[in-house]
Amino acid sequence: MANIHDVARVAGVSISTVSYALSGKRSIAASTKQRIDQAVLQLDYRANAGARMLKGARTQILALSAPLHAGTHAPAHMAFVLSVVTAARLYDYDVLLLTQDEATVGLRRVARSSLVDGIVLLDVSTADPRTDLVRELGLPATVIGIPNDTAGLTCVDLDFEQAAVLAVRRLVDLGHREIGLIGQAPLVYERGSNFPPRFRDAFLAEAARLGVTVAFTPAAEESAGVRAAVEHVTAALPGMTGLVLHCNEPVQSMVLDVLSQRGISVPNDLSVISACSSFSTDHLNPPLDVIPLPADQSCTRAIELTMAQFAGDAEPHVEYIEPTYVELGSTAPGPHR
Amino acid sequence: MANIHDVARVAGVSISTVSYALSGKRSIAASTKQRIDQAVLQLDYRANAGARMLKGARTQILALSAPLHAGTHAPAHMAFVLSVVTAARLYDYDVLLLTQDEATVGLRRVARSSLVDGIVLLDVSTADPRTDLVRELGLPATVIGIPNDTAGLTCVDLDFEQAAVLAVRRLVDLGHREIGLIGQAPLVYERGSNFPPRFRDAFLAEAARLGVTVAFTPAAEESAGVRAAVEHVTAALPGMTGLVLHCNEPVQSMVLDVLSQRGISVPNDLSVISACSSFSTDHLNPPLDVIPLPADQSCTRAIELTMAQFAGDAEPHVEYIEPTYVELGSTAPGPHR
DNA sequence: TCGTGCCGTCGAAACGTTTCGAAATGCGAT
DNA sequence: ATCGCATTTCGAAACGTTTCGACGGCACGA
């Protein structure tokens, strides 16, 4: 493997000249730069990562702590991982993937050995040991999701509270007064995942504020669980004309199946909204109005915030991404319009 | 951050003693080792990754080239990624994740800068540019999947050919003589993914060898595509009593729905086998006999093979993982039994 | 003609580790 | 008492880069 000495020799200059030519940190004569560039090309030279790490401040590697929990929708999880990796590359950063138990213990390892410049945390729970670890390590870090204690942390996430408000208002504005909410699998709430209760609580609060009747139920992921969930909300709200789904795609699809089997027509009999779905609802039947959960936006912003910490101009803070409402025809005026 | 000099000072020895004590490459007096261990603990010392990379041969990092293609089932993809990461950790290796276009260009970058010791390739196509790149780079590498040209490569994968044979024989042994095969989405075949045609061709060949009638069709992932696929095989084989599904979970589930809607009972009217599914078929209705695609086995073996290349005792070769057949009651004797 | 300052380049130190060769020590055998 | 050997420890070089300080040459103004 060619090193900087080889390049210097071929270009007929000293290694420091090569280094400056490549980093651009000092001015170099155009003719010299050209010779160096050519030597680099000829030798297919790339600076040794270890040496750069050792000497320079930067490793150009980020740790991505991404445990995949039971109940987490794998495609959505994947979308976040891919978005982080893609966004990091825009700043010439590579991503070291830490999963499962390594998401915590590996984080300490790679941070203490100065393998990474910064950290991105995915899928934090309300009280996540990784947040304390991040505080302890003192490395630039960004959390995607909002844990209970955000002190000293930089966090970014969709504004799930605002998303819930958006969903409730939409249905209320259309004249619906009895609204159901089908949530994630029960174990997702039990495990302490951060966003499901954020959505649920804001949903219930906004409904109460507007004086509409609501029923919430989680939905286990198998078809029996989905069936039970639909039964639960319809039993609790016999006059239900609006339904919000804060659950993953397969469950959404199953809910629509169950509704269709029961002869309930969307949106004629029931207005349905998909809340915080990572993917398009186009393929659902019918396509659902959706408040998207934009993985790429969250992740891009997370990387930006991490880079800002490198630059030193960033205080720890929590940043919310504004939700949007996409109409696809699954809502219609209700009885109180 | 504490370095080896700090540890040496605290333990009252020289840095080389510390290094040898930690690596175990020379014998160290028990009492000295104990003092060093204590100093390490006290300072929470971890060897600087950059320095170790620079000096030592090893970076303890593997590149995982894992492009996620359209039509690839994200949960299955995720399962492979997780398995690779987990297996790598058993050998004290971390994993740098390269996705999408970075799966190719990033591979060159990280390899040329000596950031990684080895490479694992996921989801190779029949003629994949990454295989040439790997040959060029000359780093230890293992391919999960079998490209057309395996010269000079170390490859490992489920023996899809044998899996197809297993499926055909099972049905034939049970007395079925007209057998359908529903495959992956059409674009998966068009793109040149390596395993779908491997399975299909071996399936057709074994069926021909045994003199049974078969019909194959790919299945697009939406419900219309699945419906069309089922129609296609039933139309082609009016007397079909056996069906093999080489497609992802959602499609399998949809196929079963369509069959049930058509009043076709499994296994009474039709024996169904799920081929090369990464996940349990327990939640399907009914659970399907399955020839599992064991992500963890392939990935564990891939890592072992990569480590063997580090050790120098490994010739490039192709290794197949023996498929197994799991009975779950979705097959029954056919008319020719 | 002689300073003065800028531009382009160079030499050398430093980063933290691993590892080679050798020194120091203790011990038994001669 | 001396030698040789084994055990334990140490000093120093080397890995490839970045970066600081410095130096030579040149143009400019005095």
PDB file of C-alpha atoms in Angstrom, chain A residues 60-62 81-96 120 299-300 303-304 307, chain B residues 102:
ATOM      1  CA  GLN A  60     -14.112  10.276  10.680  1.00  0.00           C
ATOM      2  CA  ILE A  61     -16.160   7.524  12.218  1.00  0.00           C
ATOM      3  CA  LEU A  62     -19.437   7.742  14.082  1.00  0.00           C
ATOM      4  CA  VAL A  81     -30.065   3.082   9.992  1.00  0.00           C
ATOM      5  CA  LEU A  82     -29.757   3.706   6.276  1.00  0.00           C
ATOM      6  CA  SER A  83     -30.627   7.354   6.670  1.00  0.00           C
ATOM      7  CA  VAL A  84     -27.983   7.832   9.334  1.00  0.00           C
ATOM      8  CA  VAL A  85     -25.334   6.151   7.228  1.00  0.00           C
ATOM      9  CA  THR A  86     -26.262   8.157   4.168  1.00  0.00           C
ATOM     10  CA  ALA A  87     -26.361  11.456   6.025  1.00  0.00           C
ATOM     11  CA  ALA A  88     -23.015  10.743   7.705  1.00  0.00           C
ATOM     12  CA  ARG A  89     -21.357  10.189   4.350  1.00  0.00           C
ATOM     13  CA  LEU A  90     -22.283  13.709   3.338  1.00  0.00           C
ATOM     14  CA  TYR A  91     -19.792  14.870   5.949  1.00  0.00           C
ATOM     15  CA  ASP A  92     -17.237  12.232   5.038  1.00  0.00           C
ATOM     16  CA  TYR A  93     -18.082  10.112   8.034  1.00  0.00           C
ATOM     17  CA  ASP A  94     -18.349   6.359   8.163  1.00  0.00           C
ATOM     18  CA  VAL A  95     -20.576   4.531  10.578  1.00  0.00           C
ATOM     19  CA  LEU A  96     -19.703   1.778  12.994  1.00  0.00           C
ATOM     20  CA  VAL A 120     -25.837   8.624  17.370  1.00  0.00           C
ATOM     21  CA  CYS A 299     -31.373  11.416  10.739  1.00  0.00           C
ATOM     22  CA  THR A 300     -30.043  14.188   8.544  1.00  0.00           C
ATOM     23  CA  ILE A 303     -25.958  14.247  11.810  1.00  0.00           C
ATOM     24  CA  GLU A 304     -26.001  18.013  11.342  1.00  0.00           C
ATOM     25  CA  MET A 307     -21.264  17.975  13.242  1.00  0.00           C
TER      26      MET A 307
ATOM     27  CA  GLU B 102     -21.179   3.274  -0.621  1.00  0.00           C
TER      28      GLU B 102
END
